[in-house]
Tab-separated table of C-alpha atoms in Angstrom:
chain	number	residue	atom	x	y	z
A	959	UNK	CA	7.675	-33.481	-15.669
A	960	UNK	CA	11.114	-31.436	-15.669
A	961	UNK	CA	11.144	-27.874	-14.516
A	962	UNK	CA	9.238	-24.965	-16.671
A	963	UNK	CA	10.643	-22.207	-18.005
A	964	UNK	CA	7.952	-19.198	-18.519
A	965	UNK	CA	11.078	-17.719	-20.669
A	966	UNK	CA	11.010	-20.491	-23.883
A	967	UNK	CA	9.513	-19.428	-26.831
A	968	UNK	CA	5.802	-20.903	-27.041
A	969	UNK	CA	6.078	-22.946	-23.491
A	970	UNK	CA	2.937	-21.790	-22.755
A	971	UNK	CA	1.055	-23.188	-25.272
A	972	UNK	CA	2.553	-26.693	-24.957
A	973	UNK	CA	1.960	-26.977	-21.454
A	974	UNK	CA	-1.935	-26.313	-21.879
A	975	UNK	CA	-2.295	-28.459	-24.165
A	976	UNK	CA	-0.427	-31.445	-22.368
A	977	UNK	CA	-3.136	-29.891	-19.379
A	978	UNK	CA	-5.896	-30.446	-21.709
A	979	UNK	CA	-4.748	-34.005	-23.138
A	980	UNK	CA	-4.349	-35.489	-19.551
A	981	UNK	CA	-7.815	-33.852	-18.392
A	982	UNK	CA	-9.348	-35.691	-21.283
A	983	UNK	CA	-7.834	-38.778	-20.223
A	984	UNK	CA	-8.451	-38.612	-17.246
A	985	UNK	CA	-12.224	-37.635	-17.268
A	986	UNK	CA	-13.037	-39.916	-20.310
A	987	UNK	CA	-11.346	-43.150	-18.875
A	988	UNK	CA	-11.607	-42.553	-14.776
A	989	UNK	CA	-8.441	-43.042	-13.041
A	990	UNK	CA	-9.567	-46.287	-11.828
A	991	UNK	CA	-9.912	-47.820	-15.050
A	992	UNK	CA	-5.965	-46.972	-15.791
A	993	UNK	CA	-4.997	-48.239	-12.964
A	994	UNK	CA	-6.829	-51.657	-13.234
A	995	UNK	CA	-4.515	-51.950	-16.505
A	996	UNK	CA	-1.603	-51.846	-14.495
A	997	UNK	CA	-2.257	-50.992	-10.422
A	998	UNK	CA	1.299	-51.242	-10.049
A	999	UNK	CA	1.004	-47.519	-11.808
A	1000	UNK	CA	-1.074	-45.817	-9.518
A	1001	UNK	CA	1.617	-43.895	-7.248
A	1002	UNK	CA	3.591	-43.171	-10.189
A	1003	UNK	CA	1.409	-41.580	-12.058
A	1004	UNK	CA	-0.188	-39.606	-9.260
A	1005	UNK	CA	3.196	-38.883	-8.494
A	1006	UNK	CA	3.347	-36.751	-11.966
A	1007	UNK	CA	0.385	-34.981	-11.434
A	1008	UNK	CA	1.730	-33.560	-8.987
A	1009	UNK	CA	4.761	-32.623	-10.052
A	1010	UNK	CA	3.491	-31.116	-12.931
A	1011	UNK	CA	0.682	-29.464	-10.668
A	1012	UNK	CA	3.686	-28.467	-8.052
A	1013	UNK	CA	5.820	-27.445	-11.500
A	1014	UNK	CA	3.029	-24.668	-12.717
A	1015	UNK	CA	3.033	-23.224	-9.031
A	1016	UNK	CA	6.525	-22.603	-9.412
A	1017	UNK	CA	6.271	-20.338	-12.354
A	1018	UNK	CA	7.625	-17.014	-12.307
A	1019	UNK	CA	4.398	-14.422	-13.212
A	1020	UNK	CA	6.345	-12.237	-15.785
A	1021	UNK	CA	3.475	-10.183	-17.066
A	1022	UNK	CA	-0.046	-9.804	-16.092
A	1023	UNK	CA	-1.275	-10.836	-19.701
A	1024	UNK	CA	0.511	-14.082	-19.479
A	1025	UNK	CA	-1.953	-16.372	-17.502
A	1026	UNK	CA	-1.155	-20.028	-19.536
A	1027	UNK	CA	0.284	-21.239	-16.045
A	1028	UNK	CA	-2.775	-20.096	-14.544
A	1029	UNK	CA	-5.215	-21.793	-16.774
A	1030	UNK	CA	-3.151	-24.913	-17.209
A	1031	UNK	CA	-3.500	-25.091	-12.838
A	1032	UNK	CA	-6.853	-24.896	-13.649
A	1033	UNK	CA	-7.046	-27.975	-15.313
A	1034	UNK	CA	-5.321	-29.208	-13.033
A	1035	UNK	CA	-7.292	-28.423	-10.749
A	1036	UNK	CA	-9.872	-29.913	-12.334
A	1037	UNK	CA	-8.099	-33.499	-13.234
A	1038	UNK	CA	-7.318	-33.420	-9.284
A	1039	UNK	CA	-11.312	-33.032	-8.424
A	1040	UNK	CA	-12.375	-36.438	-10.250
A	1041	UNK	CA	-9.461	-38.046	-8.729
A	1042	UNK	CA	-10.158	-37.288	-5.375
A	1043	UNK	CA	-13.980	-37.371	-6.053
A	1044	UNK	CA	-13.936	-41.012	-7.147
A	1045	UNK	CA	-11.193	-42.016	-3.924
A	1046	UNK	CA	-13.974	-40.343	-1.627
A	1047	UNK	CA	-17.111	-42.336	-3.540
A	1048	UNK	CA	-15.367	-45.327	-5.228
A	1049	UNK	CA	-12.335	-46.284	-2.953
A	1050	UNK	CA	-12.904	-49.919	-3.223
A	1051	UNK	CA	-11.613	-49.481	-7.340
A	1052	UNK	CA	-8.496	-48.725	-5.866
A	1053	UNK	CA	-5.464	-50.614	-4.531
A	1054	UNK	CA	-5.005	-50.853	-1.172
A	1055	UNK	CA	-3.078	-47.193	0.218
A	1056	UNK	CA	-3.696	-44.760	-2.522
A	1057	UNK	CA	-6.345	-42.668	-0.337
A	1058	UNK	CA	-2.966	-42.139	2.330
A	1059	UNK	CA	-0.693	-41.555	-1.212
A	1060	UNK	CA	-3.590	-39.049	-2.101
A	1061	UNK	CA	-3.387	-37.447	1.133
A	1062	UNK	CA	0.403	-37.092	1.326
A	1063	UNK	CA	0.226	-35.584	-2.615
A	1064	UNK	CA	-2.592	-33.307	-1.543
A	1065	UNK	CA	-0.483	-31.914	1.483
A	1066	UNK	CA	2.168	-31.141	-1.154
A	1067	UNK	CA	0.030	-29.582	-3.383
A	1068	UNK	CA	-1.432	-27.116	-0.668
A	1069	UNK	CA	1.570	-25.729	0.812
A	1070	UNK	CA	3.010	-25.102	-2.883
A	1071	UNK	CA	-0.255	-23.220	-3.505
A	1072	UNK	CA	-0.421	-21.042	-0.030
A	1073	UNK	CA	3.644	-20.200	-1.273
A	1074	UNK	CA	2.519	-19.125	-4.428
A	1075	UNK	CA	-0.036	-16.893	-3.757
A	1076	UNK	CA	1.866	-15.254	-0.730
A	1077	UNK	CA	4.479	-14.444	-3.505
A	1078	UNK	CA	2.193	-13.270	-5.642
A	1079	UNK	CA	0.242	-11.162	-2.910
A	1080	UNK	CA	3.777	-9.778	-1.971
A	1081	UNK	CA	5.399	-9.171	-5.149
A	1082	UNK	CA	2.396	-6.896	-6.094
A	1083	UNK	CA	2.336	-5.020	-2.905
A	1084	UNK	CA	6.316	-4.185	-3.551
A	1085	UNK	CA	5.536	-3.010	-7.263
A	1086	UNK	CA	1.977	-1.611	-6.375
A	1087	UNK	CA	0.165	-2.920	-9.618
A	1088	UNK	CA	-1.548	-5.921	-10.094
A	1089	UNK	CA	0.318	-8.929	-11.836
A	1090	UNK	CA	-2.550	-11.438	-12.221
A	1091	UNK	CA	-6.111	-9.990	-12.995
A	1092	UNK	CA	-8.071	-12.358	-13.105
A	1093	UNK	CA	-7.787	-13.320	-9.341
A	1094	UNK	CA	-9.130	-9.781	-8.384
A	1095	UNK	CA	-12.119	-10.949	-9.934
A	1096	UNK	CA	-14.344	-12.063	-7.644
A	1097	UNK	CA	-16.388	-14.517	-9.870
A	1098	UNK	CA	-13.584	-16.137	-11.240
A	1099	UNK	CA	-11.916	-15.879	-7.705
A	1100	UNK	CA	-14.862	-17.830	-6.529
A	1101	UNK	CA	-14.410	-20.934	-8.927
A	1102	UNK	CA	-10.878	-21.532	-8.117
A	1103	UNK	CA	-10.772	-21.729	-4.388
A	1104	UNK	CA	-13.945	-23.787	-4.715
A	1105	UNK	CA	-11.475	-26.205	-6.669
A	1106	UNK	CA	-8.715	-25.429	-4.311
A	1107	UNK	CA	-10.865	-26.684	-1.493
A	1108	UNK	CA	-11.343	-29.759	-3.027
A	1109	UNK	CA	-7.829	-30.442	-2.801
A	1110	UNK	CA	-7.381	-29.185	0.820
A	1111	UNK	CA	-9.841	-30.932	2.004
A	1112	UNK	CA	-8.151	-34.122	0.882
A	1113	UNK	CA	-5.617	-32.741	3.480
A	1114	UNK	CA	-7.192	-31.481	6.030
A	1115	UNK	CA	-4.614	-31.708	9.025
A	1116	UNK	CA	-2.063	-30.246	6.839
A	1117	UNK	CA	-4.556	-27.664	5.239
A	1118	UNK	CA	-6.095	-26.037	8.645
A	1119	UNK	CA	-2.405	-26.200	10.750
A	1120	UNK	CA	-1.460	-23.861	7.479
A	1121	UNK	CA	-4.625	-21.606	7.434
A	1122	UNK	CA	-4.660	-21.185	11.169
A	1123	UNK	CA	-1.253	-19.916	11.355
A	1124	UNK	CA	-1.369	-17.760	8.502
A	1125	UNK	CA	-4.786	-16.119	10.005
A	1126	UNK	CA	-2.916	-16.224	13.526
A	1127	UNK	CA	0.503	-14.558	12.354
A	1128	UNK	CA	-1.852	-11.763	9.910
A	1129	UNK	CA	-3.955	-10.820	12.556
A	1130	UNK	CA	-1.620	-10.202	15.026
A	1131	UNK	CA	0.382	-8.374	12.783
A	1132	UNK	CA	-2.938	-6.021	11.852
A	1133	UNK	CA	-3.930	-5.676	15.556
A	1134	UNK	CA	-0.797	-4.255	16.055
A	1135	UNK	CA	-1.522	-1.905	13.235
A	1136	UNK	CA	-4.470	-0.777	14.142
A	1137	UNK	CA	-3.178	0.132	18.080
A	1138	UNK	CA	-0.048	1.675	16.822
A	1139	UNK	CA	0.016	5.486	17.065
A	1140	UNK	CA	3.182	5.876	15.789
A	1141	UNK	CA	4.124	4.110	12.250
A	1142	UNK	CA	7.785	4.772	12.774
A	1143	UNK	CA	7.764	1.925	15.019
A	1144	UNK	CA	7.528	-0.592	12.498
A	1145	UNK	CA	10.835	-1.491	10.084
A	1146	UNK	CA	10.106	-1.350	6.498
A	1147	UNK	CA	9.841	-5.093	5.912
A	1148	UNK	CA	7.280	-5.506	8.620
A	1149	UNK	CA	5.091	-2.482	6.942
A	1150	UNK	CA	5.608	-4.317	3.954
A	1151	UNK	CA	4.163	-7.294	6.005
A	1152	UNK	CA	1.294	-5.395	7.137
A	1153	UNK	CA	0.259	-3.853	3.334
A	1154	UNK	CA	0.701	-7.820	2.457
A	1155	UNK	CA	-1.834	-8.648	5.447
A	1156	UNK	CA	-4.016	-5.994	4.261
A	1157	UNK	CA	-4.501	-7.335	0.829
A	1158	UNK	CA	-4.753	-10.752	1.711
């Protein structure tokens, strides 16, 4: 998968579509049954899922109508859940090591997403509007970490070392808030840092 540029003309639309071919693929053959046509396969082409998966989280939210990058790391999303879902139930299908290749991937996968939606979270505190609407819905908001989990869970050493800092490093930050009597105290990045806290 090479880089994506949320600037071509119609990118958007090509990329879902790949998405959409590769989660039919995917959930119509199993993962297991591709592999058993060539095992030799396997960490290649879990390799490109992630890339691609790694590629969409890299995308550059130009407008808060433009959501293709969201929707295609949906599907994603979704391809990753039956792949991990039949390594958890059906590992014996599978050669020998692609539960650890799963893990490492996973651990990729998470720390891309937690950098993601820190940027997001940031760059719509600094222009104070919101850039993606659909994750202030909390329905929708709902599905998607319950997809995300999934994935962290596949990664779970990674995934809580992450989540434990972040919740460390943002409470602290809004303790020290909240006992502050004087605002002037703080430099402008770290109120940034604080509205940032607040939102997340």
């Amino acid at each position: 998968a090479g880089q994506m540029d949320s600037k071509s003309p119609n990118i958007g639309h090509h990329v879902l579509d790949c998405c959409r071919i590769l989660k039919r693929i995917i959930t119509n053959f199993k993962l297991q049954n591709l592999i058993k046509a060539n095992p030799k396969t396997t960490q290649v082409l879990l390799g490109h899922l992630t890339d691609t998966t790694c590629h969409l989280l890299s995308v550059d939210v130009l407008s808060e109508v433009e959501t293709w990058h969201t929707e295609a790391f949906d599907l994603m999303l979704d391809i990753w859940s039956n792949i991990l879902y039949d390594l958890q139930y059906k590992s014996s299908n599978f050669p020998p090591g692609t539960n650890e290749t799963a893990r490492k991937l996973a651990a990729r996968m998470i720390v891309m997403y937690v950098k993601n939606r820190m940027k997001a979270s940031t760059d719509e505190v600094k222009s104070g509007r919101e850039k993606q609407d659909q994750f202030h819905d909390p329905h929708y908001l709902d599905d998607h970490l319950e997809s995300v989990a999934i994935v962290a869970r596949a990664a779970p050493r990674t995934s809580l070392a992450l989540l434990s800092k972040m919740i460390a490093e943002r409470t602290q930050l809004l303790m020290r808030a909240a006992n502050s009597t004087n605002n002037s105290r703080f430099s402008s990045s770290e109120v940034l840092q604080i509205r940032e806290a607040q939102e997340q």
